[in-house]
Structure formats: C-alpha cells, structure tokens
CSV table of C-alpha atoms in Angstrom, one decimal:
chain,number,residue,atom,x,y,z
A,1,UNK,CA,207.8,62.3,106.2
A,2,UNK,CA,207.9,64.3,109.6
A,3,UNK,CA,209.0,61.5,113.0
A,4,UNK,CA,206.1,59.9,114.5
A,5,UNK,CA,203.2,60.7,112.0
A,6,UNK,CA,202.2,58.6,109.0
A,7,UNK,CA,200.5,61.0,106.6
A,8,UNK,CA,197.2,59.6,105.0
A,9,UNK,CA,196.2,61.3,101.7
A,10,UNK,CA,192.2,61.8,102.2
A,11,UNK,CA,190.6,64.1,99.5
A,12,UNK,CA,188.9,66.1,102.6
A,13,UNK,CA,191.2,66.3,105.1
A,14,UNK,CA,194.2,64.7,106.2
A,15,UNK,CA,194.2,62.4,109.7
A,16,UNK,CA,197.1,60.9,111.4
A,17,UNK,CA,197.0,57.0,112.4
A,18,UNK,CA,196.0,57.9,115.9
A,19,UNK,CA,193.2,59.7,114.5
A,20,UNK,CA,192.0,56.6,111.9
A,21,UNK,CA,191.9,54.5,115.4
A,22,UNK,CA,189.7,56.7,117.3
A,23,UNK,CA,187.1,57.1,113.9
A,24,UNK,CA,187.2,53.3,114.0
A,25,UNK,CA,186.3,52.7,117.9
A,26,UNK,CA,183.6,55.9,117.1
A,27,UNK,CA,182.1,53.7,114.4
A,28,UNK,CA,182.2,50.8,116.4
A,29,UNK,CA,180.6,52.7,118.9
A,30,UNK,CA,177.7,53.9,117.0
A,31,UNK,CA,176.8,51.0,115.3
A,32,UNK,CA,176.5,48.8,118.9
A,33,UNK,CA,174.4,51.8,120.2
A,34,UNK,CA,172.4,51.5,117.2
A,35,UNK,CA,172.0,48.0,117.3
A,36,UNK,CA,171.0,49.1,121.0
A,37,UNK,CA,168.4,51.1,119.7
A,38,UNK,CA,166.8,48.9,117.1
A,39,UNK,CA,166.6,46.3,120.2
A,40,UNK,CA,164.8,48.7,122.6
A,41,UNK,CA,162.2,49.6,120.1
A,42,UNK,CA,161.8,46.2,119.5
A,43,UNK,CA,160.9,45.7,123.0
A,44,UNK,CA,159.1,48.7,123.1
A,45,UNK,CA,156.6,47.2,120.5
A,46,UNK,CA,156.3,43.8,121.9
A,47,UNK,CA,155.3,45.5,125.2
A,48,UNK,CA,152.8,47.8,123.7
A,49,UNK,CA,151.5,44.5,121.7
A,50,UNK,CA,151.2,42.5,125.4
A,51,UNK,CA,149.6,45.7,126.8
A,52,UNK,CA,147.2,46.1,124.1
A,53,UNK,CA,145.9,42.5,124.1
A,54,UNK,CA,145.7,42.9,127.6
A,55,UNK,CA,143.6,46.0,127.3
A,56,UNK,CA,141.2,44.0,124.9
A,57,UNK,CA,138.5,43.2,125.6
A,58,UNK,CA,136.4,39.6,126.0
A,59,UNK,CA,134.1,40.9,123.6
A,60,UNK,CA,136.4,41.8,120.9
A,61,UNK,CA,138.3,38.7,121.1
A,62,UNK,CA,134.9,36.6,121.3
A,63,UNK,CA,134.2,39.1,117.9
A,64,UNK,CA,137.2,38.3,116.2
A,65,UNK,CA,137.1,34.4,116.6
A,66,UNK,CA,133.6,34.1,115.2
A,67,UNK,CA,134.8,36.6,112.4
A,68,UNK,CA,137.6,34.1,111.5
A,69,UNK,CA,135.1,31.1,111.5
A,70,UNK,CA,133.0,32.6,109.6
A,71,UNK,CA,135.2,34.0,106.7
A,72,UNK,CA,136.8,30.7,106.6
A,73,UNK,CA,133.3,28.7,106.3
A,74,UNK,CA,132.2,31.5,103.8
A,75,UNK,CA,135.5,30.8,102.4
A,76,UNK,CA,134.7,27.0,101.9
A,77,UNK,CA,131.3,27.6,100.9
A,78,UNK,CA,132.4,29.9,98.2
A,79,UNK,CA,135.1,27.4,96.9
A,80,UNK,CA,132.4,24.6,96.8
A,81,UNK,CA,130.2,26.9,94.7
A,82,UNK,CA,132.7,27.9,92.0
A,83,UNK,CA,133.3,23.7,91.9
A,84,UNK,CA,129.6,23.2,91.8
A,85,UNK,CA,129.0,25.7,88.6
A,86,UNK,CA,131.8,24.8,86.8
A,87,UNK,CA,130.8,21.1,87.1
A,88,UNK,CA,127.5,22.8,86.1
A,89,UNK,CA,129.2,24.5,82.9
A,90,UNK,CA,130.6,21.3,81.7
A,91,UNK,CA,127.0,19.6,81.7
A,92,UNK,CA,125.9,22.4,80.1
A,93,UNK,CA,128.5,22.4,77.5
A,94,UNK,CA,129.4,26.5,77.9
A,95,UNK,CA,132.6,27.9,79.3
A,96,UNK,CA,133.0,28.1,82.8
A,97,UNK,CA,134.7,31.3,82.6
A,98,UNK,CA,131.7,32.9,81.4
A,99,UNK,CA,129.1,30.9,83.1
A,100,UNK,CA,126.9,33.5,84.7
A,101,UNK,CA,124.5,33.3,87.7
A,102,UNK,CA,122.0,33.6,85.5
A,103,UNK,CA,123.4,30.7,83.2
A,104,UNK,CA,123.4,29.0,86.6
A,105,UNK,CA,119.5,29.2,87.4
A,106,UNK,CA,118.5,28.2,83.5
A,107,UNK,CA,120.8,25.2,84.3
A,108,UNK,CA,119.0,24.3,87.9
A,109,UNK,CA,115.6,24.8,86.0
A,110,UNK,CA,116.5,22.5,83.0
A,111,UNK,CA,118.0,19.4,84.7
A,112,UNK,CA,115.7,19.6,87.9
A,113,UNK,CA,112.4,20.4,87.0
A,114,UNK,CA,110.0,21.1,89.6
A,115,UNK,CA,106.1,21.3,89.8
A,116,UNK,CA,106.6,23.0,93.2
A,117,UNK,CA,104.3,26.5,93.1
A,118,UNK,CA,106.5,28.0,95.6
A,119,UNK,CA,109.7,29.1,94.3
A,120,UNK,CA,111.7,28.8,97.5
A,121,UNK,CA,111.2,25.4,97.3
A,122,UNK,CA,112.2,24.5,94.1
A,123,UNK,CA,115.8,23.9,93.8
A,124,UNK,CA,118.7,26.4,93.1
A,125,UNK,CA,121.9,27.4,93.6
A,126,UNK,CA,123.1,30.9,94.3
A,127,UNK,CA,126.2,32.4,95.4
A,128,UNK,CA,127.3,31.5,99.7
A,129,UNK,CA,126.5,36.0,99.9
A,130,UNK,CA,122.8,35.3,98.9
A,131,UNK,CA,122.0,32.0,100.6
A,132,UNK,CA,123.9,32.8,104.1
A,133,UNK,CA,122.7,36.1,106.1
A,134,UNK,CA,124.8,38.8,106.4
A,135,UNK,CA,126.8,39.4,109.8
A,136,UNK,CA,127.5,42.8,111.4
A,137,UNK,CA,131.1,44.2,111.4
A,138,UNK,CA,132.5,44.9,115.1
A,139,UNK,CA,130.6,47.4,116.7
A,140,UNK,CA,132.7,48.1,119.3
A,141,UNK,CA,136.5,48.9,119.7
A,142,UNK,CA,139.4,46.9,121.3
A,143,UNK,CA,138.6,48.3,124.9
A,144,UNK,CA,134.5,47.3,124.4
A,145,UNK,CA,133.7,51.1,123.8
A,146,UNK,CA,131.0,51.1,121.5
A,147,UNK,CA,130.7,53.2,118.1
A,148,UNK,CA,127.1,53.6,118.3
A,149,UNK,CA,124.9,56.0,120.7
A,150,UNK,CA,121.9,53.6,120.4
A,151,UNK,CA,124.5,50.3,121.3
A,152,UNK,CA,123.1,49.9,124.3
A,153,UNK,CA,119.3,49.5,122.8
A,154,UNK,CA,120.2,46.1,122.0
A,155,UNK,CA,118.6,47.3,118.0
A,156,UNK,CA,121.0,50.5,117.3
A,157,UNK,CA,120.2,50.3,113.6
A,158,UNK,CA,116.6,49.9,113.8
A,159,UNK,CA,116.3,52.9,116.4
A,160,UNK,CA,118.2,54.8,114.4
A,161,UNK,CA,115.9,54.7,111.6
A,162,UNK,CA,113.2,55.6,114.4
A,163,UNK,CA,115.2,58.2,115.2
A,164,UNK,CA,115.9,59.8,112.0
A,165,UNK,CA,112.2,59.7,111.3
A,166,UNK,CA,111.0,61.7,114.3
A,167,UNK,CA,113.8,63.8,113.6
A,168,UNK,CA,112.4,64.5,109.8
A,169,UNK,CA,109.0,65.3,111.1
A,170,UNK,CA,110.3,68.0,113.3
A,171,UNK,CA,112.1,69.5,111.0
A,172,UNK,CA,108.6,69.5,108.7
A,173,UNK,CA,106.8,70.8,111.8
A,174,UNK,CA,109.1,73.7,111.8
A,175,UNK,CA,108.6,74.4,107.9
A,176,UNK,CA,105.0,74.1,108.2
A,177,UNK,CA,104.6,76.5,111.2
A,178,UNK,CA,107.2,79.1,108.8
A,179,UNK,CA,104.9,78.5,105.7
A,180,UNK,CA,101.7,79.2,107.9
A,181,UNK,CA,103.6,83.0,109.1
A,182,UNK,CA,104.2,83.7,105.8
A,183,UNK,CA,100.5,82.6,104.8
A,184,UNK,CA,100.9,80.0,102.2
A,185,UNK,CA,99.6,76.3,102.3
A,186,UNK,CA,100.9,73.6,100.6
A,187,UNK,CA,100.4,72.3,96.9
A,188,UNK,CA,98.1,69.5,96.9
A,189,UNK,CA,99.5,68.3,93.3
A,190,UNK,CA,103.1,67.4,95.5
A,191,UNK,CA,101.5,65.4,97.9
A,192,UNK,CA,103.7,62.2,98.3
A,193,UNK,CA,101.5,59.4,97.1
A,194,UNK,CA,102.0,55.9,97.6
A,195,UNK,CA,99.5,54.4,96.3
A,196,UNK,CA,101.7,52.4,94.0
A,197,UNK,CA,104.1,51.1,96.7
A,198,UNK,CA,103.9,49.5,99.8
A,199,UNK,CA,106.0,49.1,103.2
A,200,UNK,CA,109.0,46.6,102.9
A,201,UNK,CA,108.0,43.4,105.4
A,202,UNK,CA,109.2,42.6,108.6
A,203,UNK,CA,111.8,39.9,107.1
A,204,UNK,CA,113.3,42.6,104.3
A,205,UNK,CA,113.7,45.3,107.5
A,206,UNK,CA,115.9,42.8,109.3
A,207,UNK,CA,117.9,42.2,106.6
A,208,UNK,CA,118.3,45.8,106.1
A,209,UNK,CA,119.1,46.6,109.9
A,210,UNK,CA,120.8,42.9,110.0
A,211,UNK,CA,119.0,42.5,113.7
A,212,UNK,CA,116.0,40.4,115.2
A,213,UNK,CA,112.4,42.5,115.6
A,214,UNK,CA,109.4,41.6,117.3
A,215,UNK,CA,106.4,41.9,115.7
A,216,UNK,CA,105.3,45.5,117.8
A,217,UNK,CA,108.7,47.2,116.6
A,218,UNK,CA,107.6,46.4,113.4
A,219,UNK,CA,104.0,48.0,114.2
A,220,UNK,CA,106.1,50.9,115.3
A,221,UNK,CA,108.3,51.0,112.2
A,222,UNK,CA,105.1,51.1,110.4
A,223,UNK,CA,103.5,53.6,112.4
A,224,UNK,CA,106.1,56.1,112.7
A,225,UNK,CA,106.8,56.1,108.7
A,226,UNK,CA,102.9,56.3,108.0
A,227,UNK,CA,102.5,59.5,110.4
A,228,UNK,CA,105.5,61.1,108.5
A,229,UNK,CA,104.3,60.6,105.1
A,230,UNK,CA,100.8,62.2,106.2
A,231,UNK,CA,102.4,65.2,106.8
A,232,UNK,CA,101.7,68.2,104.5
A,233,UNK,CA,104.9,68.8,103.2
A,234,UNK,CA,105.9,64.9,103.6
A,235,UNK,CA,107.2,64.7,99.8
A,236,UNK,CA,110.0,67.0,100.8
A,237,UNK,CA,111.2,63.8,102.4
A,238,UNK,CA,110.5,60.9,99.6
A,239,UNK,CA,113.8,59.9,99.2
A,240,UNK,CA,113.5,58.3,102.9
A,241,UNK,CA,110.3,57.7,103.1
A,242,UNK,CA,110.8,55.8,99.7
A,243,UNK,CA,113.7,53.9,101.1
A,244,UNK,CA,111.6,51.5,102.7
A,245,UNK,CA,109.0,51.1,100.4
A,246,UNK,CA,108.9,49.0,97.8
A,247,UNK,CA,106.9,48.9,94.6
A,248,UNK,CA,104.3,46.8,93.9
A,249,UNK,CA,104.8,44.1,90.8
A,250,UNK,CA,105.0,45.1,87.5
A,251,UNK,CA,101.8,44.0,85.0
A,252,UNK,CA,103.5,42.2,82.7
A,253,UNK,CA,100.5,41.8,80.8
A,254,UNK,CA,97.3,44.0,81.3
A,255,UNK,CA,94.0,42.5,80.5
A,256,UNK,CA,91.2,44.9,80.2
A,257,UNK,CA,88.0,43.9,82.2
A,258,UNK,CA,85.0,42.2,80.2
A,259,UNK,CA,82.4,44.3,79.7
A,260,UNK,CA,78.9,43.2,80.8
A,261,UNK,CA,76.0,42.7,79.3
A,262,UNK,CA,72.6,43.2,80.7
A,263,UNK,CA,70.2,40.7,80.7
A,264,UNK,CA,66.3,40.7,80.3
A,265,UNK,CA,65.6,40.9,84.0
A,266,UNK,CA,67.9,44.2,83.6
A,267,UNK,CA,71.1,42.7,85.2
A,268,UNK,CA,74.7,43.0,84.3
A,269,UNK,CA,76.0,39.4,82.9
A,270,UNK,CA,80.0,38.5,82.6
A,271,UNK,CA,80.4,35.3,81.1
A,272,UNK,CA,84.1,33.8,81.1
A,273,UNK,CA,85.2,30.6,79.1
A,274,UNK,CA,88.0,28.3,78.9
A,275,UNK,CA,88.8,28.3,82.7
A,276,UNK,CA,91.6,25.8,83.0
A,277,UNK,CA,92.6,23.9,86.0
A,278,UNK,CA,94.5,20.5,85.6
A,279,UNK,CA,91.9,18.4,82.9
A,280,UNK,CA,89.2,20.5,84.1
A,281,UNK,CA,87.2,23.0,81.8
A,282,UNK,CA,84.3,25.2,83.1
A,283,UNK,CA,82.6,28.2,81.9
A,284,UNK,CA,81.3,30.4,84.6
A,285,UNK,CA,79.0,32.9,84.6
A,286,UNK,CA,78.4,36.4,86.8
A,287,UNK,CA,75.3,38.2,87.0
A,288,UNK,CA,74.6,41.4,89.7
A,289,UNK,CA,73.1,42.4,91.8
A,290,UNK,CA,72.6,38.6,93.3
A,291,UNK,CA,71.7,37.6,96.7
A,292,UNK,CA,74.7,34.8,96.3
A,293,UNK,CA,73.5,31.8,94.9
A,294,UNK,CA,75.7,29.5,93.3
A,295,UNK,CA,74.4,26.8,90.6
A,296,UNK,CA,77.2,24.1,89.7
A,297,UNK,CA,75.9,21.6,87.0
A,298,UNK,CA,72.5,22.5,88.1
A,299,UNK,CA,73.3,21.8,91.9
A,300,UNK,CA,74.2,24.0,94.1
A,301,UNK,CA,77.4,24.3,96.4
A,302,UNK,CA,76.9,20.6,97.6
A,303,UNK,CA,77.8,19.8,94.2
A,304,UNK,CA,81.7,18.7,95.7
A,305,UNK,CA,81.4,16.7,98.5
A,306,UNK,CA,84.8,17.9,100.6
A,307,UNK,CA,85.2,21.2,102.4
A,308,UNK,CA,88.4,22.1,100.9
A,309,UNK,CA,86.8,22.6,97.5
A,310,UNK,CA,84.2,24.4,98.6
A,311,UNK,CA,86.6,27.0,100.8
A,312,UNK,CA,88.7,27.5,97.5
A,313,UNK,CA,85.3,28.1,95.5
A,314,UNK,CA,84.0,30.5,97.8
A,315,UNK,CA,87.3,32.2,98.8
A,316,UNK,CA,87.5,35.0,95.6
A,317,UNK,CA,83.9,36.1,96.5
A,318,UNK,CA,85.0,36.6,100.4
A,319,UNK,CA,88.1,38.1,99.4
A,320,UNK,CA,86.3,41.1,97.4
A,321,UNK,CA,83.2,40.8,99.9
A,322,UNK,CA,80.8,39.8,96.6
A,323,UNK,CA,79.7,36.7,98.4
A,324,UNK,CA,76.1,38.6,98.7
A,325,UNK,CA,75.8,40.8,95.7
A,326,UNK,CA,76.3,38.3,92.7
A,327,UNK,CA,74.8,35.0,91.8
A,328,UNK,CA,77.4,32.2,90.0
A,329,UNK,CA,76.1,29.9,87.4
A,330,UNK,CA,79.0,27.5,86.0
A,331,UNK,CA,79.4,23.9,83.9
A,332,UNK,CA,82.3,22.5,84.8
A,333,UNK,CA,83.6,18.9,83.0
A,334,UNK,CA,86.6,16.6,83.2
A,335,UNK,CA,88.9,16.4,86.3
A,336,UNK,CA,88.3,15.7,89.6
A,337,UNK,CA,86.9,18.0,92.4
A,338,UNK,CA,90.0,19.9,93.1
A,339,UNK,CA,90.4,20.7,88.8
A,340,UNK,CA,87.1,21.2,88.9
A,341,UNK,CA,87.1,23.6,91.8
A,342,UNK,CA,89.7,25.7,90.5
A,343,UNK,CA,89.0,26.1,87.3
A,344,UNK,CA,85.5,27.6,88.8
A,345,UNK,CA,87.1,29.3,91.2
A,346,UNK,CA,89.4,31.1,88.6
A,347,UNK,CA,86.5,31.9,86.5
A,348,UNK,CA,84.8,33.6,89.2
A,349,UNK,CA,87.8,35.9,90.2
A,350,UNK,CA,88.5,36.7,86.2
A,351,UNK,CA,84.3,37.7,86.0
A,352,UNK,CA,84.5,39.5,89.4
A,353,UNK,CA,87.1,42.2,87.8
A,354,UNK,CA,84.0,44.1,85.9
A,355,UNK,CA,82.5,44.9,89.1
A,356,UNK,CA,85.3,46.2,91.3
A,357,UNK,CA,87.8,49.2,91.5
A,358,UNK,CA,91.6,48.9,90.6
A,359,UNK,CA,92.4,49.4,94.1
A,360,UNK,CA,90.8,45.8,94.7
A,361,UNK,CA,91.9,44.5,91.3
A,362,UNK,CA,95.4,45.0,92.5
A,363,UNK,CA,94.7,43.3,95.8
A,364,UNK,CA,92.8,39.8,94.2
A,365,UNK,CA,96.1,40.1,91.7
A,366,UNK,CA,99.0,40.1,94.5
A,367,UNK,CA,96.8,37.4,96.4
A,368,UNK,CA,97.4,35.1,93.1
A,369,UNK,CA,93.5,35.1,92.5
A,370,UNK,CA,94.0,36.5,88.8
A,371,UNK,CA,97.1,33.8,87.8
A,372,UNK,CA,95.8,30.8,86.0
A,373,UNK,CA,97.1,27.3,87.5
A,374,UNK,CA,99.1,25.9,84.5
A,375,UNK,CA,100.2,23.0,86.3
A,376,UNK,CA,99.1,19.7,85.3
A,377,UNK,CA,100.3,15.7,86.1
A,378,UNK,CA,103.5,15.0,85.1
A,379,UNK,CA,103.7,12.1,82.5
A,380,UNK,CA,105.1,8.7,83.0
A,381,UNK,CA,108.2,8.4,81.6
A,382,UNK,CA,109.2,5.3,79.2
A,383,UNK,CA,111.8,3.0,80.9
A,384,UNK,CA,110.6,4.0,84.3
A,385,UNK,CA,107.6,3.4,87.1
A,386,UNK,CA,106.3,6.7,87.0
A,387,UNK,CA,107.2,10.0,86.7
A,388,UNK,CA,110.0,10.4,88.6
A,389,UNK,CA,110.2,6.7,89.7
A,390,UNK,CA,112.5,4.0,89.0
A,391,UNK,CA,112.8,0.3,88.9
A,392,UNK,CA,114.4,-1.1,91.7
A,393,UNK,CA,117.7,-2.3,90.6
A,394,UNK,CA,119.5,-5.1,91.4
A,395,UNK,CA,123.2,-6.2,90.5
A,396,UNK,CA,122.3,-10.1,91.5
C-alpha cells in the first residue's frame, strides 16, 4: 500500500477514494438534473394541454359534450335492450346466448299480436342502432376548421353527391364527343335500364347523407340523377347511378292474368270468384269495352249508402284510368258495407289485370290493389269481455 492512497480493485480500472467521491457527487448530479428534466417536460405538456383547450374551439367542445350524452344514453338504451331480450328468451324458453334478432321479432309477433295493417305500428323491438338515427361524427377540427369543402353549404354530403354527378356527366360528355371523332355510336343493347328499379325516397336519402332536405333538393336530387342516366353511354356509370336506386319488390308469387272470354255481343268477359273481405263473398264480373256502368245486386252504385265505400269501389278503376272503358257486374253477400265493398273492390282490381300492361300491373301491385285483405274480427276470448278486454277486477 503506497501513503495516502487506498487502492480499490475494479475489474476496469482502478480509482482512488478521492476519485469514488467525485463519481458519487457526478451521480448525484445527474440524477437531480434528470429529475429536472422529467419535471420540465411535465410542465411542458401540461402547458401545451392548457394551450390546446384554449385554442379549441366552442364548437368542438359543444360537439364533444353532445357526443358523450349520447354514447352514454345509447349506452343505456343498449343495456335495457340486452335486459329486455333476455327476459324475452326466458319466456320463450331458448338460450339467451343465442337469442337472435330474428328470434326477437317471432317472439314480439307471438305474444303481441296485432291486426294493425301497417307494420310500423305493430309492436317490435329492435336493436337502440336501428330504432335511434344515426349522428354525424365531428366535422370539424379542434380549432373549428372544417374537413369538408362543401361545410359551409349547410348539406356537404348531399352536395357532394350533386357534385359527383355533374362531375360523371362531364366526364361522359367528353367520351361521347371522342367516340363521335372516331365515328362510332353507342350500343343500344348497354343502355342502362331501370325499368326494374326505382329512386330511393326522400326519407332513405337523409338517412344516407344523415342531414334534413327540403322537398326541392330532393326534386333536384331526382333531376340531376335522371339527366345522367339518359345519357348515351350512362351504363358506364351504373354502379352510382345504382347506388341510389332501389329495386322494386320481389313477386313472391306470380299469378298469370285470366284469360277472357268473349261474349255474344263480341266482348271480352273476366269473371273472378271467391273475392274475400271480412265475411263478405262477391263474385265480380269485367266486360270491355264498357262505357262504366256498375251493377251491384242489380242496383247500381247507390247500392252502399256511405261515400267511403263507394271511393274504395271506384278507386282500382281511377287508378288504371278504366273507369270509362269497362262495365262491372258483381253479387256480393254477407258482411257489412265496408266487407262488402272490398271484396268488390278486390275483384275488380284482380279482373282488371287481363286488360292492362305489366308496367301498370306493377303499379296497382306496389299500391296494394292486388293483396287480398285477410283480416277478419278478432274472436272473444273465454274468461274475458271481448277480445282483448277484461273484467274489471276488484280485490274488495
């Protein structure tokens, strides 16, 4: 050992005692300047945080406070639901697990049945996505800069569907005018036909666009798409035009059209039977050409008393514009005036299909004209007052 030094074996290097100090006041050092650091950034952070919520703007906060009420109402509404099936399940006797939506409307149909004719107002229960409209997402930024060029509009989404169109039909202005240089005109077998669709409504357009339109942007919205898909070479762009159309329904079941007859006075006859409305039976009979008249039971039109009846007899010959061109001969029994009425009126829109197009077929069928009314009184039940009605109950 040398005076004055105190040898430390290190397998690197070998330091002195006044040498371990100073490593020891350097380590203390770093470690408060780090500590320093770790502080500053903090600080740094916290005053980028206050400057950015200063920077926002009323609009985004206003945006994100109605965003958090309504994810947490959607949030409750959803919870409700999945209580609501499963109690559903359990009544049912399946697994709630594997109770489907579907599951869920055969359950609604069974234990609340309804003679409504208007599906929306029969009761169901559907998911809080379905029943509740859908909400746009922010369309602006912290600072209120908007994302969209059209923002300021007031309807970006709908314009922009304005806009894309026009912006199609130049583009098939330009083809056309490069297919008349090269002198060749356009196949008539690719014409876009849409005969078998038609344009989505005004409600199904603002739930695609998720905004409010007036009745004239929706004359526009028509418009503009009609004058595109007249173009020549229109089919090039189906896919959008196509986007807003929507089939028309399925047939399910396709009658064929009775085939007349002709009569001695050289007149095409339909006869149709078994026309069913409530208790009511008729049997109605077509002839053409007619100059309109109507026999009922050997009277004429006077034969029900009340203007509604009459309206809803008459209405299938307005509808196809017949009311002129075909004389109606029916014998109606049973039921009162409004069974009686719509079994004839039924009858006359089944007989009327031999003299028309499809076109028009396909019109009387979407108006409900070809659907026979079912529906019939529902039958008092034993241990009740009526149908639906109860005894009045009391506990003393």
């Amino acid at each position: 050992m040398i005076r004055g030094f105190n040898l430390v074996y290190d397998p690197f290097r070998i330091i002195n005692k006044n040498t371990t100090l100073s490593l020891n006041v350097f380590i203390t050092t770093v470690k408060n300047l780090s500590t320093t650091q770790v502080c500053n950034e903090k600080l740094q952070t916290s005053v980028a945080d206050v400057q950015q919520k200063k920077t926002q703007s009323k609009a985004m906060k206003l945006y994100l406070e109605r965003a958090r009420e309504h994810d947490e109402f959607m949030k409750t509404q959803r919870h409700e639901y999945e209580i609501g099936k499963r109690h559903l399940a359990n009544m049912m006797g399946e697994n709630p697990e594997t109770f489907t939506q579907k599951d869920v409307d055969e359950a609604i149909e069974y234990l609340f049945p309804s003679g409504l004719y208007d599906k929306k107002a029969r009761p169901l229960m559907k998911s809080p996505e379905e029943v509740f409209p859908q909400r746009k997402a922010a369309e602006f930024d912290e600072t209120g800069r908007p994302f969209h060029f059209l923002f300021y509009t007031g309807r970006p989404y709908f314009y922009q569907i304005l806009h894309d169109a026009v912006q199609k039909m130049n583009d098939l202005y330009k083809f056309e005018s490069a297919m008349v240089k090269k002198g060749l005109v356009p196949d008539p077998n690719l014409k876009l036909e849409l005969s078998g669709y038609q344009w989505i409504d005004k409600g199904a357009l603002e739930t695609m666009v998720v905004e409010s339109l007036t009745l004239r942007d929706y004359e526009t919205f028509i418009n503009t798409l009609e004058r595109l898909s007249e173009l020549p070479y229109s089919y090039r762009e189906k896919d959008f035009v196509l986007r807003y159309c929507k089939p028309l329904l399925n047939q399910t079941k396709t009658f064929e059209a009775i085939q007349p007859q002709v009569d001695s006075d050289g007149r095409q006859v339909v006869t149709v039977y078994d026309c069913c409305r409530k208790t009511a039976r008729a049997t109605v009979t077509l002839r053409m050409p007619g100059t309109g008249k109507i026999d009922i039971n050997g009277k004429d039109i006077t034969y029900f008393n009340d203007i509604q009846s009459r309206d809803q007899l008459l209405f299938p010959l307005i509808f196809t514009n017949m009311q002129n061109k075909v004389d109606v001969e029916a014998e109606v029994r049973n039921g009162g005036p409004s069974g009686q009425a719509g079994a004839i009126r039924w009858g006359i829109a089944w007989g009327l299909r031999s003299f028309l197009d499809y076109n028009m077929m396909e019109k009387m069928r979407l108006a409900g004209l070809l659907t026979m009314d079912f529906r019939t009184r529902e039958r008092k039940k034993p241990g009740q007052a009526g149908a639906r009605k109860k005894f009045t109950w009391k506990k003393r």
